[in-house]
PDB file of C-alpha atoms in Angstrom:
ATOM      1  CA  MET A   1     -18.535  32.720   4.522  1.00 53.00           C
ATOM      2  CA  GLU A   2     -21.386  31.757   6.798  1.00 62.00           C
ATOM      3  CA  ILE A   3     -20.473  29.115   9.378  1.00 68.00           C
ATOM      4  CA  PRO A   4     -23.022  26.248   9.442  1.00 70.00           C
ATOM      5  CA  GLU A   5     -24.840  25.584  12.696  1.00 71.00           C
ATOM      6  CA  GLY A   6     -24.462  22.356  14.655  1.00 77.00           C
ATOM      7  CA  ARG A   7     -21.547  20.138  15.523  1.00 86.00           C
ATOM      8  CA  PRO A   8     -19.430  18.612  12.758  1.00 87.00           C
ATOM      9  CA  THR A   9     -19.921  14.934  12.043  1.00 91.00           C
ATOM     10  CA  TYR A  10     -16.958  12.565  12.334  1.00 92.00           C
ATOM     11  CA  ALA A  11     -16.726  10.914   8.920  1.00 94.00           C
ATOM     12  CA  ARG A  12     -13.122  12.086   8.602  1.00 93.00           C
ATOM     13  CA  TYR A  13     -12.179   9.835  11.513  1.00 94.00           C
ATOM     14  CA  GLY A  14     -13.679   6.899   9.656  1.00 95.00           C
ATOM     15  CA  VAL A  15     -11.448   7.808   6.726  1.00 95.00           C
ATOM     16  CA  MET A  16      -8.464   7.893   9.073  1.00 94.00           C
ATOM     17  CA  ALA A  17      -9.387   4.445  10.445  1.00 95.00           C
ATOM     18  CA  TYR A  18      -9.537   3.000   6.937  1.00 96.00           C
ATOM     19  CA  LEU A  19      -6.142   4.459   6.054  1.00 95.00           C
ATOM     20  CA  CYS A  20      -4.563   3.173   9.272  1.00 95.00           C
ATOM     21  CA  SER A  21      -5.926  -0.326   8.643  1.00 95.00           C
ATOM     22  CA  LEU A  22      -4.665  -0.069   5.054  1.00 94.00           C
ATOM     23  CA  ALA A  23      -1.132   0.680   6.264  1.00 93.00           C
ATOM     24  CA  PHE A  24      -1.348  -2.095   8.857  1.00 93.00           C
ATOM     25  CA  ILE A  25      -2.387  -4.761   6.309  1.00 92.00           C
ATOM     26  CA  LEU A  26       0.142  -3.445   3.786  1.00 90.00           C
ATOM     27  CA  TYR A  27       3.047  -4.057   6.146  1.00 88.00           C
ATOM     28  CA  VAL A  28       1.677  -7.369   7.403  1.00 88.00           C
ATOM     29  CA  ASP A  29       1.507  -8.669   3.811  1.00 86.00           C
ATOM     30  CA  ARG A  30       4.913  -7.194   3.025  1.00 84.00           C
ATOM     31  CA  VAL A  31       6.795  -8.502   6.050  1.00 85.00           C
ATOM     32  CA  CYS A  32       5.181 -11.924   6.538  1.00 86.00           C
ATOM     33  CA  ILE A  33       7.353 -13.514   3.832  1.00 89.00           C
ATOM     34  CA  GLY A  34      10.396 -13.165   6.089  1.00 86.00           C
ATOM     35  CA  GLN A  35       9.020 -15.793   8.467  1.00 88.00           C
ATOM     36  CA  ALA A  36       8.207 -18.130   5.591  1.00 91.00           C
ATOM     37  CA  GLY A  37      11.686 -17.882   4.091  1.00 89.00           C
ATOM     38  CA  THR A  38      13.175 -21.041   5.573  1.00 90.00           C
ATOM     39  CA  SER A  39      10.203 -23.212   4.588  1.00 92.00           C
ATOM     40  CA  MET A  40       9.905 -21.685   1.136  1.00 93.00           C
ATOM     41  CA  LYS A  41      13.586 -22.104   0.326  1.00 94.00           C
ATOM     42  CA  ARG A  42      13.399 -25.743   1.379  1.00 93.00           C
ATOM     43  CA  ASP A  43      10.179 -26.593  -0.448  1.00 94.00           C
ATOM     44  CA  LEU A  44      11.041 -24.685  -3.632  1.00 93.00           C
ATOM     45  CA  ASP A  45      14.742 -25.618  -3.597  1.00 92.00           C
ATOM     46  CA  LEU A  46      15.945 -22.001  -3.560  1.00 93.00           C
ATOM     47  CA  SER A  47      19.445 -20.844  -2.760  1.00 93.00           C
ATOM     48  CA  ASN A  48      20.146 -17.824  -0.582  1.00 93.00           C
ATOM     49  CA  LYS A  49      21.166 -15.923  -3.717  1.00 94.00           C
ATOM     50  CA  GLN A  50      17.871 -16.722  -5.409  1.00 94.00           C
ATOM     51  CA  TRP A  51      15.988 -15.730  -2.270  1.00 93.00           C
ATOM     52  CA  GLY A  52      17.769 -12.374  -2.293  1.00 91.00           C
ATOM     53  CA  ILE A  53      16.833 -11.843  -5.946  1.00 94.00           C
ATOM     54  CA  VAL A  54      13.189 -12.576  -5.136  1.00 93.00           C
ATOM     55  CA  GLY A  55      13.259  -9.886  -2.435  1.00 90.00           C
ATOM     56  CA  GLY A  56      14.962  -7.473  -4.804  1.00 91.00           C
ATOM     57  CA  ALA A  57      12.294  -8.060  -7.463  1.00 93.00           C
ATOM     58  CA  PHE A  58       9.588  -6.866  -5.084  1.00 91.00           C
ATOM     59  CA  MET A  59      11.524  -3.748  -4.131  1.00 90.00           C
ATOM     60  CA  LEU A  60      12.436  -2.924  -7.747  1.00 93.00           C
ATOM     61  CA  ALA A  61       8.813  -3.132  -8.886  1.00 94.00           C
ATOM     62  CA  TYR A  62       7.612  -1.188  -5.846  1.00 92.00           C
ATOM     63  CA  GLY A  63      10.057   1.630  -6.557  1.00 91.00           C
ATOM     64  CA  VAL A  64       9.412   1.780 -10.305  1.00 92.00           C
ATOM     65  CA  PHE A  65       5.624   1.930 -10.010  1.00 93.00           C
ATOM     66  CA  GLU A  66       5.361   4.121  -6.888  1.00 92.00           C
ATOM     67  CA  VAL A  67       5.257   7.463  -8.703  1.00 89.00           C
ATOM     68  CA  ILE A  68       3.174   6.112 -11.589  1.00 91.00           C
ATOM     69  CA  THR A  69       0.455   4.677  -9.357  1.00 92.00           C
ATOM     70  CA  GLY A  70       0.572   7.662  -7.036  1.00 90.00           C
ATOM     71  CA  HIS A  71      -0.229   9.874 -10.031  1.00 88.00           C
ATOM     72  CA  TRP A  72      -3.180   7.666 -10.970  1.00 91.00           C
ATOM     73  CA  GLY A  73      -4.892   8.878  -7.808  1.00 89.00           C
ATOM     74  CA  ASP A  74      -4.893  12.415  -9.226  1.00 88.00           C
ATOM     75  CA  ARG A  75      -6.286  11.195 -12.545  1.00 88.00           C
ATOM     76  CA  PHE A  76      -8.841   8.600 -11.487  1.00 91.00           C
ATOM     77  CA  GLY A  77      -9.465   9.272  -7.799  1.00 91.00           C
ATOM     78  CA  SER A  78      -7.967   7.535  -4.778  1.00 93.00           C
ATOM     79  CA  ARG A  79     -11.089   5.432  -4.140  1.00 94.00           C
ATOM     80  CA  ARG A  80     -10.714   3.517  -7.392  1.00 95.00           C
ATOM     81  CA  VAL A  81      -6.935   3.363  -7.246  1.00 95.00           C
ATOM     82  CA  LEU A  82      -6.681   2.201  -3.619  1.00 95.00           C
ATOM     83  CA  THR A  83      -9.341  -0.457  -4.195  1.00 96.00           C
ATOM     84  CA  ARG A  84      -7.396  -1.739  -7.214  1.00 95.00           C
ATOM     85  CA  ILE A  85      -4.087  -1.630  -5.314  1.00 94.00           C
ATOM     86  CA  VAL A  86      -5.382  -3.639  -2.363  1.00 95.00           C
ATOM     87  CA  LEU A  87      -7.150  -6.244  -4.521  1.00 96.00           C
ATOM     88  CA  TRP A  88      -4.019  -6.633  -6.666  1.00 94.00           C
ATOM     89  CA  TRP A  89      -1.590  -7.024  -3.803  1.00 92.00           C
ATOM     90  CA  SER A  90      -3.984  -9.331  -1.943  1.00 94.00           C
ATOM     91  CA  ALA A  91      -4.256 -11.578  -4.998  1.00 95.00           C
ATOM     92  CA  PHE A  92      -0.492 -11.841  -5.353  1.00 94.00           C
ATOM     93  CA  THR A  93      -0.041 -12.358  -1.622  1.00 93.00           C
ATOM     94  CA  ALA A  94      -2.323 -15.390  -1.938  1.00 94.00           C
ATOM     95  CA  LEU A  95      -0.634 -16.489  -5.183  1.00 94.00           C
ATOM     96  CA  THR A  96       2.721 -16.508  -3.380  1.00 94.00           C
ATOM     97  CA  GLY A  97       1.368 -19.473  -1.433  1.00 93.00           C
ATOM     98  CA  CYS A  98       0.430 -21.222  -4.702  1.00 92.00           C
ATOM     99  CA  VAL A  99       3.971 -21.403  -6.098  1.00 92.00           C
ATOM    100  CA  TRP A 100       5.035 -25.036  -6.312  1.00 91.00           C
ATOM    101  CA  TYR A 101       8.303 -26.780  -7.035  1.00 86.00           C
ATOM    102  CA  PHE A 102       8.835 -27.644 -10.691  1.00 81.00           C
ATOM    103  CA  SER A 103      11.472 -27.405 -13.386  1.00 81.00           C
ATOM    104  CA  PHE A 104      10.862 -27.198 -17.138  1.00 80.00           C
ATOM    105  CA  ALA A 105      13.886 -27.488 -19.392  1.00 76.00           C
ATOM    106  CA  VAL A 106      14.530 -28.292 -23.032  1.00 75.00           C
ATOM    107  CA  GLY A 107      17.706 -30.291 -23.180  1.00 74.00           C
ATOM    108  CA  SER A 108      20.191 -28.444 -21.035  1.00 74.00           C
ATOM    109  CA  VAL A 109      18.391 -25.098 -21.364  1.00 76.00           C
ATOM    110  CA  MET A 110      16.220 -24.068 -18.430  1.00 75.00           C
ATOM    111  CA  ILE A 111      12.968 -22.534 -19.684  1.00 82.00           C
ATOM    112  CA  PHE A 112      10.980 -21.999 -16.490  1.00 84.00           C
ATOM    113  CA  ASN A 113      11.054 -23.203 -12.911  1.00 89.00           C
ATOM    114  CA  SER A 114       9.677 -22.466  -9.455  1.00 92.00           C
ATOM    115  CA  PHE A 115      12.279 -19.764  -8.820  1.00 93.00           C
ATOM    116  CA  MET A 116      11.245 -17.867 -11.954  1.00 94.00           C
ATOM    117  CA  LEU A 117       7.572 -18.227 -11.086  1.00 95.00           C
ATOM    118  CA  LEU A 118       8.120 -16.905  -7.555  1.00 95.00           C
ATOM    119  CA  LEU A 119      10.214 -14.082  -8.993  1.00 95.00           C
ATOM    120  CA  LEU A 120       7.358 -13.113 -11.314  1.00 95.00           C
ATOM    121  CA  VAL A 121       4.726 -13.319  -8.567  1.00 95.00           C
ATOM    122  CA  ARG A 122       6.714 -11.161  -6.152  1.00 94.00           C
ATOM    123  CA  PHE A 123       7.568  -8.618  -8.883  1.00 95.00           C
ATOM    124  CA  LEU A 124       3.868  -8.259  -9.678  1.00 95.00           C
ATOM    125  CA  PHE A 125       3.114  -8.091  -5.948  1.00 94.00           C
ATOM    126  CA  GLY A 126       5.469  -5.112  -5.638  1.00 93.00           C
ATOM    127  CA  ALA A 127       4.018  -3.447  -8.739  1.00 93.00           C
ATOM    128  CA  GLY A 128       0.507  -3.826  -7.341  1.00 91.00           C
ATOM    129  CA  GLU A 129       1.349  -2.601  -3.845  1.00 91.00           C
ATOM    130  CA  ALA A 130       3.074   0.543  -5.128  1.00 91.00           C
ATOM    131  CA  GLY A 131       1.166   3.774  -4.736  1.00 91.00           C
ATOM    132  CA  ALA A 132      -0.779   2.863  -1.600  1.00 93.00           C
ATOM    133  CA  LEU A 133       0.917   5.358   0.707  1.00 92.00           C
ATOM    134  CA  PRO A 134       1.009   8.236  -1.824  1.00 93.00           C
ATOM    135  CA  ASN A 135      -2.721   7.790  -2.371  1.00 94.00           C
ATOM    136  CA  ALA A 136      -3.283   7.639   1.384  1.00 94.00           C
ATOM    137  CA  ALA A 137      -1.477  10.975   1.665  1.00 93.00           C
ATOM    138  CA  ARG A 138      -3.697  12.336  -1.096  1.00 93.00           C
ATOM    139  CA  VAL A 139      -6.796  11.267   0.813  1.00 95.00           C
ATOM    140  CA  ILE A 140      -5.489  13.049   3.917  1.00 94.00           C
ATOM    141  CA  SER A 141      -5.085  16.250   1.887  1.00 91.00           C
ATOM    142  CA  ARG A 142      -8.735  16.037   0.822  1.00 91.00           C
ATOM    143  CA  TRP A 143     -10.285  15.080   4.136  1.00 93.00           C
ATOM    144  CA  PHE A 144      -8.249  17.104   6.656  1.00 92.00           C
ATOM    145  CA  PRO A 145      -7.536  20.846   6.548  1.00 89.00           C
ATOM    146  CA  PRO A 146      -3.978  22.227   6.541  1.00 86.00           C
ATOM    147  CA  GLY A 147      -2.682  22.346  10.083  1.00 83.00           C
ATOM    148  CA  ARG A 148      -4.588  19.150  10.973  1.00 87.00           C
ATOM    149  CA  ARG A 149      -2.868  16.665   8.678  1.00 89.00           C
ATOM    150  CA  GLY A 150       0.104  15.780  10.847  1.00 90.00           C
ATOM    151  CA  PRO A 151      -1.707  13.531  13.360  1.00 91.00           C
ATOM    152  CA  PRO A 152      -3.517  11.352  10.780  1.00 92.00           C
ATOM    153  CA  GLN A 153      -0.332  11.007   8.734  1.00 91.00           C
ATOM    154  CA  ALA A 154       1.566  10.024  11.873  1.00 94.00           C
ATOM    155  CA  LEU A 155      -1.112   7.466  12.793  1.00 94.00           C
ATOM    156  CA  ILE A 156      -0.841   5.925   9.320  1.00 94.00           C
ATOM    157  CA  SER A 157       2.929   5.579   9.743  1.00 91.00           C
ATOM    158  CA  ALA A 158       2.503   4.160  13.234  1.00 94.00           C
ATOM    159  CA  SER A 159      -0.048   1.630  11.968  1.00 94.00           C
ATOM    160  CA  ALA A 160       2.368   0.523   9.255  1.00 91.00           C
ATOM    161  CA  GLN A 161       5.141  -0.030  11.787  1.00 89.00           C
ATOM    162  CA  LEU A 162       2.737  -1.860  14.080  1.00 91.00           C
ATOM    163  CA  GLY A 163       1.795  -4.159  11.217  1.00 90.00           C
ATOM    164  CA  GLY A 164       5.461  -4.789  10.518  1.00 87.00           C
ATOM    165  CA  ALA A 165       6.101  -5.557  14.190  1.00 88.00           C
ATOM    166  CA  LEU A 166       3.167  -7.959  14.556  1.00 89.00           C
ATOM    167  CA  ALA A 167       3.613  -9.717  11.220  1.00 88.00           C
ATOM    168  CA  PRO A 168       6.562 -11.963  12.266  1.00 88.00           C
ATOM    169  CA  PRO A 169       4.933 -13.594  15.346  1.00 90.00           C
ATOM    170  CA  ILE A 170       1.537 -13.857  13.623  1.00 90.00           C
ATOM    171  CA  ALA A 171       3.093 -15.335  10.485  1.00 90.00           C
ATOM    172  CA  ALA A 172       5.193 -17.763  12.526  1.00 90.00           C
ATOM    173  CA  LYS A 173       2.110 -18.986  14.378  1.00 91.00           C
ATOM    174  CA  LEU A 174       0.086 -19.380  11.178  1.00 91.00           C
ATOM    175  CA  ILE A 175       2.902 -21.205   9.409  1.00 92.00           C
ATOM    176  CA  GLU A 176       3.197 -23.553  12.351  1.00 91.00           C
ATOM    177  CA  SER A 177      -0.567 -24.173  12.312  1.00 93.00           C
ATOM    178  CA  VAL A 178      -1.515 -24.299   8.619  1.00 93.00           C
ATOM    179  CA  GLY A 179       1.763 -24.135   6.678  1.00 93.00           C
ATOM    180  CA  TRP A 180       3.288 -21.264   4.736  1.00 92.00           C
ATOM    181  CA  ARG A 181       1.026 -21.693   1.699  1.00 94.00           C
ATOM    182  CA  TRP A 182      -2.235 -21.241   3.595  1.00 94.00           C
ATOM    183  CA  ALA A 183      -0.672 -18.470   5.682  1.00 93.00           C
ATOM    184  CA  PHE A 184      -0.247 -16.390   2.513  1.00 93.00           C
ATOM    185  CA  VAL A 185      -3.819 -17.125   1.451  1.00 94.00           C
ATOM    186  CA  LEU A 186      -5.147 -15.993   4.830  1.00 93.00           C
ATOM    187  CA  PHE A 187      -3.065 -12.827   4.778  1.00 92.00           C
ATOM    188  CA  GLY A 188      -4.303 -12.076   1.254  1.00 92.00           C
ATOM    189  CA  SER A 189      -7.938 -12.454   2.319  1.00 93.00           C
ATOM    190  CA  LEU A 190      -7.586  -9.521   4.740  1.00 92.00           C
ATOM    191  CA  GLY A 191      -7.087  -7.136   1.850  1.00 93.00           C
ATOM    192  CA  VAL A 192     -10.105  -8.429  -0.056  1.00 94.00           C
ATOM    193  CA  VAL A 193     -12.362  -7.696   2.930  1.00 95.00           C
ATOM    194  CA  TRP A 194     -10.793  -4.239   3.318  1.00 95.00           C
ATOM    195  CA  ALA A 195     -11.206  -3.353  -0.376  1.00 96.00           C
ATOM    196  CA  TRP A 196     -14.867  -4.403  -0.434  1.00 96.00           C
ATOM    197  CA  SER A 197     -15.708  -2.356   2.652  1.00 96.00           C
ATOM    198  CA  PHE A 198     -13.646   0.669   1.582  1.00 96.00           C
ATOM    199  CA  ALA A 199     -15.125   0.845  -1.922  1.00 95.00           C
ATOM    200  CA  ARG A 200     -18.665   0.792  -0.495  1.00 95.00           C
ATOM    201  CA  TRP A 201     -18.107   3.459   2.158  1.00 96.00           C
ATOM    202  CA  PHE A 202     -15.431   5.894   0.980  1.00 96.00           C
ATOM    203  CA  ARG A 203     -15.836   8.886  -1.342  1.00 95.00           C
ATOM    204  CA  ASP A 204     -12.987  10.875  -2.873  1.00 93.00           C
ATOM    205  CA  GLU A 205     -14.522  14.214  -1.906  1.00 92.00           C
ATOM    206  CA  PRO A 206     -16.039  14.954   1.515  1.00 93.00           C
ATOM    207  CA  ALA A 207     -18.869  16.851  -0.179  1.00 92.00           C
ATOM    208  CA  ASP A 208     -19.976  13.612  -1.868  1.00 93.00           C
ATOM    209  CA  HIS A 209     -20.133  11.549   1.325  1.00 94.00           C
ATOM    210  CA  PRO A 210     -23.596  11.117   2.866  1.00 93.00           C
ATOM    211  CA  ALA A 211     -22.165  10.962   6.408  1.00 93.00           C
ATOM    212  CA  VAL A 212     -20.592  14.450   6.171  1.00 92.00           C
ATOM    213  CA  ASN A 213     -22.790  17.306   7.348  1.00 92.00           C
ATOM    214  CA  ALA A 214     -22.380  20.969   6.462  1.00 91.00           C
ATOM    215  CA  ALA A 215     -20.415  21.742   9.639  1.00 90.00           C
ATOM    216  CA  GLU A 216     -17.845  19.010   8.980  1.00 89.00           C
ATOM    217  CA  LEU A 217     -17.545  20.020   5.329  1.00 91.00           C
ATOM    218  CA  HIS A 218     -16.898  23.605   6.434  1.00 88.00           C
ATOM    219  CA  TYR A 219     -14.255  22.393   8.894  1.00 89.00           C
ATOM    220  CA  ILE A 220     -12.492  20.310   6.229  1.00 89.00           C
ATOM    221  CA  THR A 221     -12.532  22.871   3.439  1.00 85.00           C
ATOM    222  CA  THR A 222     -11.696  25.941   5.519  1.00 79.00           C
ATOM    223  CA  ASN A 223      -8.175  26.222   6.909  1.00 59.00           C
ATOM    224  CA  LEU A 224      -6.685  28.654   9.412  1.00 40.00           C
ATOM    225  CA  SER A 225      -5.857  31.213   6.745  1.00 44.00           C
ATOM    226  CA  SER A 226      -9.343  30.934   5.152  1.00 43.00           C
ATOM    227  CA  THR A 227      -7.969  29.938   1.759  1.00 43.00           C
ATOM    228  CA  ALA A 228      -9.925  27.706  -0.536  1.00 44.00           C
ATOM    229  CA  ALA A 229      -9.736  23.939  -0.455  1.00 46.00           C
ATOM    230  CA  PRO A 230      -7.620  22.190  -3.093  1.00 51.00           C
ATOM    231  CA  ALA A 231      -9.153  21.912  -6.539  1.00 53.00           C
ATOM    232  CA  ARG A 232     -10.753  18.674  -7.609  1.00 56.00           C
ATOM    233  CA  HIS A 233      -8.472  18.593 -10.656  1.00 61.00           C
ATOM    234  CA  PRO A 234      -4.975  19.722  -9.610  1.00 63.00           C
ATOM    235  CA  PRO A 235      -2.580  21.235 -12.177  1.00 68.00           C
ATOM    236  CA  ASP A 236       0.112  19.263 -13.928  1.00 77.00           C
ATOM    237  CA  ILE A 237       3.020  18.032 -11.810  1.00 78.00           C
ATOM    238  CA  PRO A 238       5.839  20.640 -11.814  1.00 86.00           C
ATOM    239  CA  TRP A 239       8.601  18.120 -12.573  1.00 86.00           C
ATOM    240  CA  ARG A 240      11.309  20.745 -13.162  1.00 90.00           C
ATOM    241  CA  GLN A 241      10.660  22.342  -9.787  1.00 92.00           C
ATOM    242  CA  ILE A 242      10.576  18.955  -8.048  1.00 90.00           C
ATOM    243  CA  LEU A 243      13.758  17.611  -9.640  1.00 91.00           C
ATOM    244  CA  CYS A 244      15.645  20.849  -8.942  1.00 93.00           C
ATOM    245  CA  SER A 245      14.654  20.907  -5.264  1.00 95.00           C
ATOM    246  CA  ALA A 246      17.511  20.133  -2.872  1.00 95.00           C
ATOM    247  CA  ASN A 247      14.984  19.195  -0.183  1.00 95.00           C
ATOM    248  CA  VAL A 248      13.416  16.538  -2.409  1.00 94.00           C
ATOM    249  CA  TRP A 249      16.820  14.971  -3.103  1.00 95.00           C
ATOM    250  CA  LEU A 250      17.819  15.089   0.567  1.00 96.00           C
ATOM    251  CA  LEU A 251      14.553  13.403   1.572  1.00 94.00           C
ATOM    252  CA  GLY A 252      15.181  10.791  -1.121  1.00 92.00           C
ATOM    253  CA  VAL A 253      18.647  10.056   0.242  1.00 94.00           C
ATOM    254  CA  ALA A 254      17.268   9.789   3.784  1.00 94.00           C
ATOM    255  CA  ILE A 255      14.531   7.301   2.888  1.00 89.00           C
ATOM    256  CA  SER A 256      16.954   5.306   0.705  1.00 90.00           C
ATOM    257  CA  CYS A 257      19.350   4.869   3.629  1.00 91.00           C
ATOM    258  CA  ALA A 258      16.512   3.863   5.952  1.00 88.00           C
ATOM    259  CA  SER A 259      15.015   1.465   3.410  1.00 84.00           C
ATOM    260  CA  PHE A 260      18.370  -0.257   2.812  1.00 87.00           C
ATOM    261  CA  TYR A 261      18.321  -1.658   6.336  1.00 83.00           C
ATOM    262  CA  SER A 262      14.561  -2.014   6.671  1.00 81.00           C
ATOM    263  CA  TYR A 263      14.095  -4.237   3.645  1.00 79.00           C
ATOM    264  CA  MET A 264      17.192  -6.269   4.407  1.00 80.00           C
ATOM    265  CA  LEU A 265      15.640  -7.102   7.775  1.00 78.00           C
ATOM    266  CA  PHE A 266      12.203  -7.742   6.262  1.00 75.00           C
ATOM    267  CA  PHE A 267      13.597 -10.584   4.169  1.00 72.00           C
TER     268      PHE A 267
END
């Protein structure tokens, strides 16, 4: 294969910047509710048990829809799926701030109240946020050659942790200034801006991006062993091979143990 002349462009670094900002906003929106907990429980008359159920609803939905939404990236392209994910979670981040105290009962039977509404909003928030990181990993596989994917993946993880670290003081300051309701609206608006910009600029395939020259495309699609780049339409998921892999199960156990403590601290 003939190597194109000239220096490669740097569109792939723009992709990396978008993915890092995605992970940052994702964790900010996910963690900020911890700082609002005291005010929300007071204003919505929630018990600690109900608050724990609300947190569990988010995690349950996030886990259930993670694989499903991750697979959508293979079917419909990560550009469309990530834009939908961010708009969805941003909407439900803002809607969290719109939950008000009320109670609707018929006789002695409770039909609907603020706890149930918050439970529904946070469940849908988790369902919408699911799949963001799997699709980010898919984008990395398309825009960076094998042997060069570790650093961008590490930067995405670092950005997520940075967002989680900065969310508590930022959320506390916003809640003090504008109240917890408007804090959620402001956090949700970040994702809307990101989704609009990302959808305009990003392309699923480097070859389709106007900012990628021939030299950068050659760099992306040619790895150290000179094998071809991944196909645009990958084969079906080998579920039997995945579910019979000891490494997959061990990785699952590891992340489950880590998440047990992480999410307990988030809420």
